[in-house]
CSV table of C-alpha atoms in Angstrom, one decimal:
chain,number,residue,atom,x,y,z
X,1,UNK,CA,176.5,54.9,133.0
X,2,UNK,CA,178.7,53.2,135.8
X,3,UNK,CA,178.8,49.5,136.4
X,4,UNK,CA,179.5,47.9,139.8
X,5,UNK,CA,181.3,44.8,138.5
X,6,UNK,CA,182.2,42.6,141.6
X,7,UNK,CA,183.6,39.4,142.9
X,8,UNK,CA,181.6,38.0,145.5
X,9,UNK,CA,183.5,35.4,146.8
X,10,UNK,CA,186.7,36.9,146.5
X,11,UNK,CA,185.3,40.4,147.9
X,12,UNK,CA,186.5,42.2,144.7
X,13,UNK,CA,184.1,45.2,143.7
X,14,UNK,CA,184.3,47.6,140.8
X,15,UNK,CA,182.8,50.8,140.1
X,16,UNK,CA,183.6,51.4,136.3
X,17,UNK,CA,182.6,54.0,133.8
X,18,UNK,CA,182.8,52.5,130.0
X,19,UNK,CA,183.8,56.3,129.2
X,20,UNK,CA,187.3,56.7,130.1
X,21,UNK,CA,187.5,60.3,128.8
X,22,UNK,CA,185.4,63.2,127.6
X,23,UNK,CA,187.1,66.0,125.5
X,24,UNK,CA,183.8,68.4,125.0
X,25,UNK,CA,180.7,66.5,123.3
X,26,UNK,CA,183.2,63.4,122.7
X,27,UNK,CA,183.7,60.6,124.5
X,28,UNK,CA,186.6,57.8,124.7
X,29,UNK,CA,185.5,54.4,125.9
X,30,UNK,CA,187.9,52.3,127.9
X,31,UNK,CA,187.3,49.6,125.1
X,32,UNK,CA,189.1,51.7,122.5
X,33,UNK,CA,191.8,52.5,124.7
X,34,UNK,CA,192.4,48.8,125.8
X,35,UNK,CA,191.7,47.7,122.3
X,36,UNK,CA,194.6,50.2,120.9
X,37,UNK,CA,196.7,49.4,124.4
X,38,UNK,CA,196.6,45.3,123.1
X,39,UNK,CA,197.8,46.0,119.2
X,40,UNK,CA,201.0,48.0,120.5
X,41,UNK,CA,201.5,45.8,122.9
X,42,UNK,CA,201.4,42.9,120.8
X,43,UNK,CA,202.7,44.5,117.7
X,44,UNK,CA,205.9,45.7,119.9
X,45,UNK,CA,206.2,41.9,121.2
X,46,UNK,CA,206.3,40.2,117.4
X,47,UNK,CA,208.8,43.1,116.2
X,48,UNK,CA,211.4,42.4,119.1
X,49,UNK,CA,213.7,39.8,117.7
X,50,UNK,CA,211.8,39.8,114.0
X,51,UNK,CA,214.9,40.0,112.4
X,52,UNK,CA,216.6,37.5,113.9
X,53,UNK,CA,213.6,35.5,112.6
X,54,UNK,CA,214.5,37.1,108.7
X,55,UNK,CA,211.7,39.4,109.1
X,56,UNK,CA,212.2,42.8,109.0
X,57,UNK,CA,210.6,45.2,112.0
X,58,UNK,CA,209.3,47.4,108.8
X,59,UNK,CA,207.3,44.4,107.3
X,60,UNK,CA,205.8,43.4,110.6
X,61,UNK,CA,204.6,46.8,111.4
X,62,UNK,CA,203.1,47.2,107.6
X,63,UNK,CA,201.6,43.8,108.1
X,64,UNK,CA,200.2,44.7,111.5
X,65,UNK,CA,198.9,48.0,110.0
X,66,UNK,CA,197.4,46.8,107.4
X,67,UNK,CA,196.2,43.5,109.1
X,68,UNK,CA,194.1,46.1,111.3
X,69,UNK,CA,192.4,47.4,109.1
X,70,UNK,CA,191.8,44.3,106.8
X,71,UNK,CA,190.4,42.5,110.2
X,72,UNK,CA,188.2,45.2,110.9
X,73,UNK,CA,186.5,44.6,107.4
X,74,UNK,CA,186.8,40.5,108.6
X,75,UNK,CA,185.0,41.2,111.7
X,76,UNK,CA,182.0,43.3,110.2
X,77,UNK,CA,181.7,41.2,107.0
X,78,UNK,CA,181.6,37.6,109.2
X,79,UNK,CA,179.4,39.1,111.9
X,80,UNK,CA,176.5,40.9,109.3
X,81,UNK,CA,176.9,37.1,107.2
X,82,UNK,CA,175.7,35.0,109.9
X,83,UNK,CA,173.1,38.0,111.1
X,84,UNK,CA,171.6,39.3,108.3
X,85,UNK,CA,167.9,39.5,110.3
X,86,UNK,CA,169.7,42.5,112.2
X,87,UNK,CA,170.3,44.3,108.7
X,88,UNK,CA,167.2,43.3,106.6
X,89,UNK,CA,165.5,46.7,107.4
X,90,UNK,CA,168.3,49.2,106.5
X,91,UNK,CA,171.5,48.3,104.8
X,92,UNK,CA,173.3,51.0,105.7
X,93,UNK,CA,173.3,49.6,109.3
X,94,UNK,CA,175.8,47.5,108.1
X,95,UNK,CA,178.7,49.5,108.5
X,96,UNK,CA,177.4,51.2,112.2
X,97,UNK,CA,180.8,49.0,113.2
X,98,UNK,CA,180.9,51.7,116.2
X,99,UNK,CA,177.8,50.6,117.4
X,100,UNK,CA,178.7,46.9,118.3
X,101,UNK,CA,178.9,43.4,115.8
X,102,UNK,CA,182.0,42.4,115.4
X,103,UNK,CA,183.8,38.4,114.8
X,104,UNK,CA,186.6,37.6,116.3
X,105,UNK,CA,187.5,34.9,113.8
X,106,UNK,CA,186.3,37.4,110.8
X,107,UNK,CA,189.3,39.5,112.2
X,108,UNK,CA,191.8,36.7,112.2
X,109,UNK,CA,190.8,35.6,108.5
X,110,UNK,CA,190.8,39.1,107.4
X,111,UNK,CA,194.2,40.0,109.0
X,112,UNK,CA,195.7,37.0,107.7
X,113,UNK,CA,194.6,37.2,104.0
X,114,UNK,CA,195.9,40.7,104.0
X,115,UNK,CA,198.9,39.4,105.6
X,116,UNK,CA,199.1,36.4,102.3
X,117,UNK,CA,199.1,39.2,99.8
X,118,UNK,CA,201.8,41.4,101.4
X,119,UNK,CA,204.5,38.3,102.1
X,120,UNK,CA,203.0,37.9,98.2
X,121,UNK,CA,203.9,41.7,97.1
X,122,UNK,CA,207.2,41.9,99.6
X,123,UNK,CA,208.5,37.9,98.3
X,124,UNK,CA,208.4,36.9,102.2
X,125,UNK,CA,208.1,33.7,103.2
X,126,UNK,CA,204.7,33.1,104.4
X,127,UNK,CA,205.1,30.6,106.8
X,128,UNK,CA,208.2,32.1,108.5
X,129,UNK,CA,206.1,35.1,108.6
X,130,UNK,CA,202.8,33.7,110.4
X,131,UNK,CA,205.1,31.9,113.2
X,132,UNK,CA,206.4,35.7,114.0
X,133,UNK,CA,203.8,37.5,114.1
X,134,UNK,CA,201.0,35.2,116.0
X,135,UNK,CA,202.6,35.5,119.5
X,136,UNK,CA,201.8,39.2,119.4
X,137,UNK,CA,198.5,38.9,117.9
X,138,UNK,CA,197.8,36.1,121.0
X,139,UNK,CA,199.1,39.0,123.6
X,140,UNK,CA,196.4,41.6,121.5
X,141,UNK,CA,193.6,39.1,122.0
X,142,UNK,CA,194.7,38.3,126.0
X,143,UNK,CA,194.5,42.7,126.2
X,144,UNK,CA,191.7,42.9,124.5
X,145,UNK,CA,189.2,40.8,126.2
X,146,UNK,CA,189.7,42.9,129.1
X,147,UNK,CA,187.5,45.8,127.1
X,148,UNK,CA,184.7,43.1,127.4
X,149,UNK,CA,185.1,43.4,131.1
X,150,UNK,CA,184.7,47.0,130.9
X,151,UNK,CA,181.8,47.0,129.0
X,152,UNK,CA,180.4,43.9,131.1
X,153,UNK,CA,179.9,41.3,128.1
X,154,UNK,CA,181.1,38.2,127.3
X,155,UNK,CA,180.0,36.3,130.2
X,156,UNK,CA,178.6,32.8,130.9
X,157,UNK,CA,175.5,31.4,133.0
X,158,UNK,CA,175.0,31.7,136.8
X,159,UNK,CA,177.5,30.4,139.0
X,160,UNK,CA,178.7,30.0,142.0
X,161,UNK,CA,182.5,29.3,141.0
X,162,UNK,CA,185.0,31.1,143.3
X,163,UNK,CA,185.2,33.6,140.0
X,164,UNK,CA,182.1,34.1,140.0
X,165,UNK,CA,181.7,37.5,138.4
X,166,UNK,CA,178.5,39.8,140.0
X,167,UNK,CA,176.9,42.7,137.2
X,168,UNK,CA,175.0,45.3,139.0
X,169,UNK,CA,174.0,43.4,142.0
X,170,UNK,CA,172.9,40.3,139.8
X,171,UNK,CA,173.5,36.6,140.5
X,172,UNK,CA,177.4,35.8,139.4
X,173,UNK,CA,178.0,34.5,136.0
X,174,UNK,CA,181.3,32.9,134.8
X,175,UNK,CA,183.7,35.6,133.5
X,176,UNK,CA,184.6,34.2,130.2
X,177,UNK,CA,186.2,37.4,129.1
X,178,UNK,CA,189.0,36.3,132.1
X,179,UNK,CA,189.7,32.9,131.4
X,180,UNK,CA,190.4,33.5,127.5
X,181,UNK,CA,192.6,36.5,128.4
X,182,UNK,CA,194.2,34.2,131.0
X,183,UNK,CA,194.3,31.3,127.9
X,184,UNK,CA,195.8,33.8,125.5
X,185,UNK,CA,198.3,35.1,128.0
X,186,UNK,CA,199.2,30.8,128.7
X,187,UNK,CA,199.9,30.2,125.4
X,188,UNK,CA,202.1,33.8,124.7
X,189,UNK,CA,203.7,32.0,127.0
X,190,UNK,CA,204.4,29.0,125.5
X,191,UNK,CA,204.7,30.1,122.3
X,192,UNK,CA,207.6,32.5,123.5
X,193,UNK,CA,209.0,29.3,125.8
X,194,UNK,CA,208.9,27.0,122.4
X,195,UNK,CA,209.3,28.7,119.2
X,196,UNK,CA,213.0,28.9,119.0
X,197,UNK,CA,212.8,24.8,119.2
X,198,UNK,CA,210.8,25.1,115.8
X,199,UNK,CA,211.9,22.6,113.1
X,200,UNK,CA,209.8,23.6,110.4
X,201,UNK,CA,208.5,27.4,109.3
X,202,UNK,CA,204.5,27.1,110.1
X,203,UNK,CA,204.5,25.1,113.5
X,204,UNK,CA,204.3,27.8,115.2
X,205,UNK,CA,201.4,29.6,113.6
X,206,UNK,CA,199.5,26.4,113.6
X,207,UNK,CA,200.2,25.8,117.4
X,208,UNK,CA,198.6,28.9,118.0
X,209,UNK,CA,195.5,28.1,115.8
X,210,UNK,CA,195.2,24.9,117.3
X,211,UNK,CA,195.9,26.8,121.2
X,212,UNK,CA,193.5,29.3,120.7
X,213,UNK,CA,190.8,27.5,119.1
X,214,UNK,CA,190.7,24.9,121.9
X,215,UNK,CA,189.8,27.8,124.7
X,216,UNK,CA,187.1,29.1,122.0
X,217,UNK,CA,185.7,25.4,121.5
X,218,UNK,CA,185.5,25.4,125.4
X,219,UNK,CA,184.2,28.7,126.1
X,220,UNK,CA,181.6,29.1,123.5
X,221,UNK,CA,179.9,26.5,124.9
X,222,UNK,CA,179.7,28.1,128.3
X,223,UNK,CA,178.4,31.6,126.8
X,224,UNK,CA,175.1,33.4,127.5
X,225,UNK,CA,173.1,32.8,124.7
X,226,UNK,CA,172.0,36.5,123.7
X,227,UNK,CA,176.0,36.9,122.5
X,228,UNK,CA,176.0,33.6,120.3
X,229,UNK,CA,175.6,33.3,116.9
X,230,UNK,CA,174.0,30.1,115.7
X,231,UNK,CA,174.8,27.7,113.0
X,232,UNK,CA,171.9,25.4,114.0
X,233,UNK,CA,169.4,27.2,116.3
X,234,UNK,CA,169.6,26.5,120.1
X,235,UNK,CA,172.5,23.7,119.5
X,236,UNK,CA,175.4,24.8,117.5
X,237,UNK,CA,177.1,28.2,117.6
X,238,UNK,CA,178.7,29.4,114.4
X,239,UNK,CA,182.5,30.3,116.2
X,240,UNK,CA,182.0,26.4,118.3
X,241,UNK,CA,182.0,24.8,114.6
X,242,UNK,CA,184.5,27.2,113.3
X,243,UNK,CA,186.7,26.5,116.2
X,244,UNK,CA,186.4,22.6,115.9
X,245,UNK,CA,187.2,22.9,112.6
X,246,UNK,CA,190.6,24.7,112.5
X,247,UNK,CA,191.5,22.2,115.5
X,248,UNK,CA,191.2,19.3,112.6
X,249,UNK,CA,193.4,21.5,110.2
X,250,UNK,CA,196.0,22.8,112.2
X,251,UNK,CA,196.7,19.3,113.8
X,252,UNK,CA,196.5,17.9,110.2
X,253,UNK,CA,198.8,21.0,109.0
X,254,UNK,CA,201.0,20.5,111.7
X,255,UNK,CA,202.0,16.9,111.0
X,256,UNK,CA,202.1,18.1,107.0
X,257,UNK,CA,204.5,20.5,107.9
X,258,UNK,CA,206.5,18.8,110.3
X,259,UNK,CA,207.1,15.9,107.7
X,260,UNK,CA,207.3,17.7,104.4
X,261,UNK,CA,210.9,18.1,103.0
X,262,UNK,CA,211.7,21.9,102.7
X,263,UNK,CA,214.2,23.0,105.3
X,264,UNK,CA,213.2,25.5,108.3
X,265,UNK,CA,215.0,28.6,107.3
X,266,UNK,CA,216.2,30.4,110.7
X,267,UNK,CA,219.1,32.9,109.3
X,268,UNK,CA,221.7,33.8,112.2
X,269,UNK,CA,221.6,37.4,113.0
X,270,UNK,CA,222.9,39.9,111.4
X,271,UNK,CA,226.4,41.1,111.5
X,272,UNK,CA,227.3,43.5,113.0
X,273,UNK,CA,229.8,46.5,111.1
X,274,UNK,CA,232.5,45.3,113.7
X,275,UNK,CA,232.4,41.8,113.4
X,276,UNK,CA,232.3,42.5,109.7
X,277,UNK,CA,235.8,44.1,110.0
X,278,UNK,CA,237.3,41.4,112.1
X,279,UNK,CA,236.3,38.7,109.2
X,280,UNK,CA,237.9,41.0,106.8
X,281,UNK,CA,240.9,41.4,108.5
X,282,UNK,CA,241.1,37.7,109.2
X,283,UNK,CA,240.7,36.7,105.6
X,284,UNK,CA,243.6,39.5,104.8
X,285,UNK,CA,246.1,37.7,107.0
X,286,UNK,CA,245.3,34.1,105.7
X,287,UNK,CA,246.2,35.4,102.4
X,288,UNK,CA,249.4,36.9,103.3
Protein backbone atom coordinates (compact mmCIF):
# COMPACT_ATOMS: atom_id res chain seq x y z
CA UNK A 1 0.00 0.00 0.00
CA UNK A 2 1.55 3.53 -0.86
CA UNK A 3 1.57 6.38 1.59
CA UNK A 4 1.43 10.07 0.65
CA UNK A 5 3.57 11.40 3.40
CA UNK A 6 3.80 15.32 3.04
CA UNK A 7 4.87 18.56 4.40
CA UNK A 8 2.30 21.07 4.22
CA UNK A 9 3.88 24.04 5.07
CA UNK A 10 7.00 23.41 3.52
CA UNK A 11 5.20 21.96 0.21
CA UNK A 12 7.07 18.64 0.59
CA UNK A 13 5.00 15.58 -0.59
CA UNK A 14 5.83 11.88 -0.76
CA UNK A 15 4.39 9.01 -2.45
CA UNK A 16 6.14 5.91 -0.70
CA UNK A 17 5.72 2.20 -0.96
CA UNK A 18 6.99 0.38 2.44
CA UNK A 19 8.02 -2.49 -0.16
CA UNK A 20 11.20 -1.41 -1.70
CA UNK A 21 11.57 -4.64 -3.69
CA UNK A 22 9.75 -7.76 -4.77
CA UNK A 23 11.78 -10.91 -5.93
CA UNK A 24 8.70 -13.41 -6.81
CA UNK A 25 6.25 -13.99 -3.71
CA UNK A 26 8.81 -11.99 -1.51
CA UNK A 27 8.99 -8.75 -0.52
CA UNK A 28 11.84 -6.34 0.95
CA UNK A 29 10.59 -3.43 3.01
CA UNK A 30 12.42 -0.13 2.91
CA UNK A 31 12.70 -0.61 6.81
CA UNK A 32 15.06 -3.56 6.50
CA UNK A 33 17.03 -1.92 4.02
CA UNK A 34 17.45 1.33 6.08
CA UNK A 35 17.75 -0.70 9.15
CA UNK A 36 20.81 -2.79 7.53
CA UNK A 37 21.94 0.63 5.63
CA UNK A 38 22.37 2.36 9.53
CA UNK A 39 24.46 -0.77 11.22
CA UNK A 40 27.14 -0.60 8.23
CA UNK A 41 27.09 2.69 8.37
CA UNK A 42 27.69 3.04 11.85
CA UNK A 43 29.70 -0.08 12.36
CA UNK A 44 32.10 1.29 9.43
CA UNK A 45 32.26 4.80 11.47
CA UNK A 46 33.32 3.07 15.09
CA UNK A 47 36.01 0.71 13.16
CA UNK A 48 37.73 3.83 11.42
CA UNK A 49 40.46 4.81 13.83
CA UNK A 50 39.60 1.77 16.43
CA UNK A 51 42.91 1.00 16.65
CA UNK A 52 44.26 3.96 17.36
CA UNK A 53 41.80 3.75 20.26
CA UNK A 54 43.59 0.04 21.23
CA UNK A 55 40.73 -1.68 19.74
CA UNK A 56 41.17 -3.85 17.16
CA UNK A 57 38.76 -3.40 13.75
CA UNK A 58 38.19 -7.47 14.26
CA UNK A 59 36.80 -7.01 17.92
CA UNK A 60 34.57 -4.16 16.93
CA UNK A 61 33.07 -5.92 14.08
CA UNK A 62 32.54 -9.29 16.40
CA UNK A 63 31.10 -7.03 18.96
CA UNK A 64 28.84 -5.32 16.41
CA UNK A 65 27.80 -8.79 15.08
CA UNK A 66 27.15 -10.18 17.86
CA UNK A 67 25.66 -7.02 19.55
CA UNK A 68 22.93 -7.39 16.67
CA UNK A 69 21.80 -10.21 17.39
CA UNK A 70 21.91 -10.00 21.28
CA UNK A 71 19.77 -6.55 20.86
CA UNK A 72 17.35 -8.18 18.77
CA UNK A 73 16.69 -10.65 21.67
CA UNK A 74 16.75 -7.18 24.04
CA UNK A 75 14.21 -5.64 21.93
CA UNK A 76 11.61 -8.56 21.84
CA UNK A 77 12.28 -9.65 25.47
CA UNK A 78 11.68 -5.72 26.92
CA UNK A 79 8.87 -5.04 24.44
CA UNK A 80 6.64 -8.65 25.27
CA UNK A 81 7.70 -7.71 29.41
CA UNK A 82 5.96 -4.58 29.53
CA UNK A 83 3.04 -6.03 27.03
CA UNK A 84 2.26 -9.28 28.02
CA UNK A 85 -1.89 -8.54 27.42
CA UNK A 86 -0.70 -8.75 23.62
CA UNK A 87 0.67 -12.44 24.26
CA UNK A 88 -1.70 -13.85 26.86
CA UNK A 89 -3.63 -15.76 24.13
CA UNK A 90 -0.86 -17.50 22.22
CA UNK A 91 2.75 -17.59 23.34
CA UNK A 92 4.12 -18.42 20.32
CA UNK A 93 3.26 -14.87 19.25
CA UNK A 94 6.08 -13.90 21.12
CA UNK A 95 8.66 -14.45 18.75
CA UNK A 96 6.42 -13.01 15.43
CA UNK A 97 9.49 -10.24 15.90
CA UNK A 98 8.78 -9.68 11.89
CA UNK A 99 5.45 -8.64 12.62
CA UNK A 100 6.23 -5.41 14.77
CA UNK A 101 7.18 -5.04 18.89
CA UNK A 102 10.34 -4.14 19.30
CA UNK A 103 12.32 -1.70 22.41
CA UNK A 104 14.75 0.41 21.52
CA UNK A 105 16.34 0.50 24.96
CA UNK A 106 15.88 -3.52 25.15
CA UNK A 107 18.34 -3.33 22.13
CA UNK A 108 20.80 -1.15 23.81
CA UNK A 109 20.85 -3.40 27.09
CA UNK A 110 20.98 -6.41 25.09
CA UNK A 111 23.85 -5.20 22.80
CA UNK A 112 25.77 -3.99 25.53
CA UNK A 113 25.62 -7.08 27.93
CA UNK A 114 26.72 -9.06 24.99
CA UNK A 115 29.29 -6.57 24.39
CA UNK A 116 30.48 -7.06 28.68
CA UNK A 117 30.98 -10.71 28.05
CA UNK A 118 33.06 -10.45 24.91
CA UNK A 119 35.64 -7.48 26.33
CA UNK A 120 35.19 -10.31 29.32
CA UNK A 121 36.28 -13.46 26.94
CA UNK A 122 38.76 -11.11 24.57
CA UNK A 123 40.46 -9.33 28.15
CA UNK A 124 39.48 -5.80 26.61
CA UNK A 125 39.01 -3.03 28.47
CA UNK A 126 35.46 -2.33 28.85
CA UNK A 127 35.25 1.15 29.20
CA UNK A 128 37.76 1.96 26.40
CA UNK A 129 35.65 -0.28 24.42
CA UNK A 130 32.00 1.42 25.03
CA UNK A 131 33.62 5.03 24.28
CA UNK A 132 34.43 3.44 20.61
CA UNK A 133 31.88 1.90 19.63
CA UNK A 134 28.81 4.34 20.77
CA UNK A 135 29.37 7.04 18.15
CA UNK A 136 28.52 4.45 15.51
CA UNK A 137 25.76 2.96 17.29
CA UNK A 138 24.36 6.89 17.63
CA UNK A 139 24.81 7.20 13.63
CA UNK A 140 22.68 3.49 13.45
CA UNK A 141 19.89 5.00 15.58
CA UNK A 142 19.99 8.68 13.49
CA UNK A 143 19.57 5.96 10.09
CA UNK A 144 17.31 4.02 11.51
CA UNK A 145 14.55 6.25 12.55
CA UNK A 146 14.23 7.11 8.99
CA UNK A 147 12.50 3.37 8.50
CA UNK A 148 9.84 4.87 10.83
CA UNK A 149 9.23 7.45 8.29
CA UNK A 150 8.82 4.96 5.74
CA UNK A 151 6.49 3.01 7.47
CA UNK A 152 4.68 6.29 8.86
CA UNK A 153 5.07 5.72 12.73
CA UNK A 154 6.56 7.34 15.41
CA UNK A 155 4.77 10.50 15.27
CA UNK A 156 3.36 13.03 17.76
CA UNK A 157 -0.05 14.94 18.19
CA UNK A 158 -1.58 17.42 15.70
CA UNK A 159 0.30 20.45 14.87
CA UNK A 160 0.71 23.13 13.12
CA UNK A 161 4.64 23.53 13.53
CA UNK A 162 6.39 24.47 10.27
CA UNK A 163 7.37 20.40 10.36
CA UNK A 164 4.32 19.56 10.52
CA UNK A 165 4.25 16.13 8.95
CA UNK A 166 0.70 15.26 6.86
CA UNK A 167 -0.28 11.07 6.66
CA UNK A 168 -2.65 10.36 3.93
CA UNK A 169 -4.26 13.65 3.71
CA UNK A 170 -4.66 13.79 7.66
CA UNK A 171 -4.16 16.79 9.99
CA UNK A 172 -0.06 17.23 10.46
CA UNK A 173 1.38 15.59 13.44
CA UNK A 174 5.02 16.35 14.79
CA UNK A 175 7.54 14.01 13.07
CA UNK A 176 9.30 12.68 15.98
CA UNK A 177 11.03 10.02 13.90
CA UNK A 178 12.96 13.49 12.38
CA UNK A 179 13.94 15.27 15.22
CA UNK A 180 15.60 12.04 17.10
CA UNK A 181 17.41 11.21 13.78
CA UNK A 182 18.36 14.90 13.65
CA UNK A 183 19.41 14.56 17.77
CA UNK A 184 21.32 11.34 17.07
CA UNK A 185 23.13 12.83 14.07
CA UNK A 186 23.92 16.29 16.69
CA UNK A 187 25.42 14.32 19.02
CA UNK A 188 27.68 11.91 16.34
CA UNK A 189 28.65 15.05 15.92
CA UNK A 190 29.85 15.95 19.03
CA UNK A 191 30.94 12.88 20.14
CA UNK A 192 33.29 12.76 17.03
CA UNK A 193 34.18 16.78 17.81
CA UNK A 194 35.07 15.71 21.60
CA UNK A 195 36.23 12.30 22.25
CA UNK A 196 39.78 12.74 21.49
CA UNK A 197 39.73 15.47 24.48
CA UNK A 198 38.64 12.42 26.77
CA UNK A 199 40.45 12.10 30.12
CA UNK A 200 39.18 9.12 31.47
CA UNK A 201 38.02 5.66 29.47
CA UNK A 202 33.94 5.68 29.94
CA UNK A 203 33.19 9.51 29.37
CA UNK A 204 32.43 9.00 26.34
CA UNK A 205 29.96 6.13 26.51
CA UNK A 206 28.22 7.87 29.30
CA UNK A 207 27.99 11.29 27.31
CA UNK A 208 26.14 9.39 24.83
CA UNK A 209 23.75 7.72 27.42
CA UNK A 210 23.23 10.87 29.01
CA UNK A 211 22.83 12.71 24.99
CA UNK A 212 20.49 10.26 23.89
CA UNK A 213 18.41 9.76 26.77
CA UNK A 214 17.67 13.52 27.00
CA UNK A 215 16.01 13.54 23.25
CA UNK A 216 14.01 10.21 24.44
CA UNK A 217 12.88 11.99 27.82
CA UNK A 218 11.75 14.88 25.56
CA UNK A 219 10.21 13.10 22.79
CA UNK A 220 8.36 10.38 24.55
CA UNK A 221 6.40 12.85 26.06
CA UNK A 222 5.32 14.35 22.77
CA UNK A 223 4.33 10.65 21.27
CA UNK A 224 0.91 9.45 20.07
CA UNK A 225 -0.30 7.41 22.63
CA UNK A 226 -1.21 4.07 20.66
CA UNK A 227 2.85 3.65 20.29
CA UNK A 228 3.61 4.08 24.20
CA UNK A 229 4.13 1.69 26.59
CA UNK A 230 3.00 2.63 30.09
CA UNK A 231 4.48 2.31 33.45
CA UNK A 232 1.49 3.99 35.10
CA UNK A 233 -1.54 4.07 32.79
CA UNK A 234 -2.26 7.36 30.97
CA UNK A 235 0.79 9.23 32.92
CA UNK A 236 4.01 7.60 32.81
CA UNK A 237 5.56 5.78 29.80
CA UNK A 238 7.86 2.89 30.57
CA UNK A 239 10.98 4.36 28.01
CA UNK A 240 10.18 8.34 29.75
CA UNK A 241 11.13 6.54 33.30
CA UNK A 242 13.85 4.49 31.78
CA UNK A 243 15.22 7.55 30.13
CA UNK A 244 15.16 9.72 33.31
CA UNK A 245 16.77 7.30 34.94
CA UNK A 246 19.99 6.65 33.01
CA UNK A 247 20.15 10.65 32.91
CA UNK A 248 20.70 10.26 36.93
CA UNK A 249 23.42 7.42 36.37
CA UNK A 250 25.32 8.59 33.59
CA UNK A 251 25.78 12.14 35.18
CA UNK A 252 26.58 10.28 38.51
CA UNK A 253 29.00 7.81 36.34
CA UNK A 254 30.42 10.61 34.71
CA UNK A 255 31.72 12.50 37.72
CA UNK A 256 32.81 8.79 39.24
CA UNK A 257 34.80 8.39 36.36
CA UNK A 258 36.18 11.57 35.83
CA UNK A 259 37.47 11.60 39.46
CA UNK A 260 38.49 8.00 40.14
CA UNK A 261 42.28 7.30 39.97
CA UNK A 262 43.01 4.79 37.09
CA UNK A 263 44.75 6.48 34.17
CA UNK A 264 42.92 6.95 30.67
CA UNK A 265 44.81 4.48 28.50
CA UNK A 266 44.96 6.05 24.81
CA UNK A 267 48.06 3.99 23.20
CA UNK A 268 49.79 6.00 20.22
CA UNK A 269 49.41 4.21 17.00
CA UNK A 270 50.92 1.70 15.87
CA UNK A 271 54.28 1.66 14.18
CA UNK A 272 54.67 1.40 11.24
CA UNK A 273 57.48 -1.54 9.57
CA UNK A 274 59.44 1.67 8.47
CA UNK A 275 59.52 3.60 11.36
CA UNK A 276 60.36 0.42 13.07
CA UNK A 277 63.57 0.26 11.00
CA UNK A 278 64.59 3.77 11.48
CA UNK A 279 64.50 3.18 15.48
CA UNK A 280 66.60 0.16 14.92
CA UNK A 281 69.00 1.76 13.00
CA UNK A 282 69.19 4.64 15.38
CA UNK A 283 69.78 2.56 18.37
CA UNK A 284 72.70 0.66 16.24
CA UNK A 285 74.54 3.88 15.76
CA UNK A 286 74.25 5.08 19.48
CA UNK A 287 75.89 1.95 20.34
CA UNK A 288 78.73 2.30 18.02
Amino acid sequence: MTNNISFPRLGISFDIDPVALRIGSKEIYWYALIILAGFLLGLLLASAKSEKRSIKKDNVWDIALIGIVAGIIGARIYYVLFSLDEFKDSFLDVFKIWEGGLAIYGGIIGALISTCIYCKVQKINLPNTLDVCCVGLLLGQSIGRWGNFVNCEVYGGVTDSLFGMSINGAEPVQPLFLYESLWSLAGVILILLLRGKKTKNGQVFLFYIFWYSCGRLVLEGMRDTSYILYLIPGVLGISQFVAALLILLSIAGFIYVTMSKKKCFVPLPPITADESSQKNDDLEQKEQ
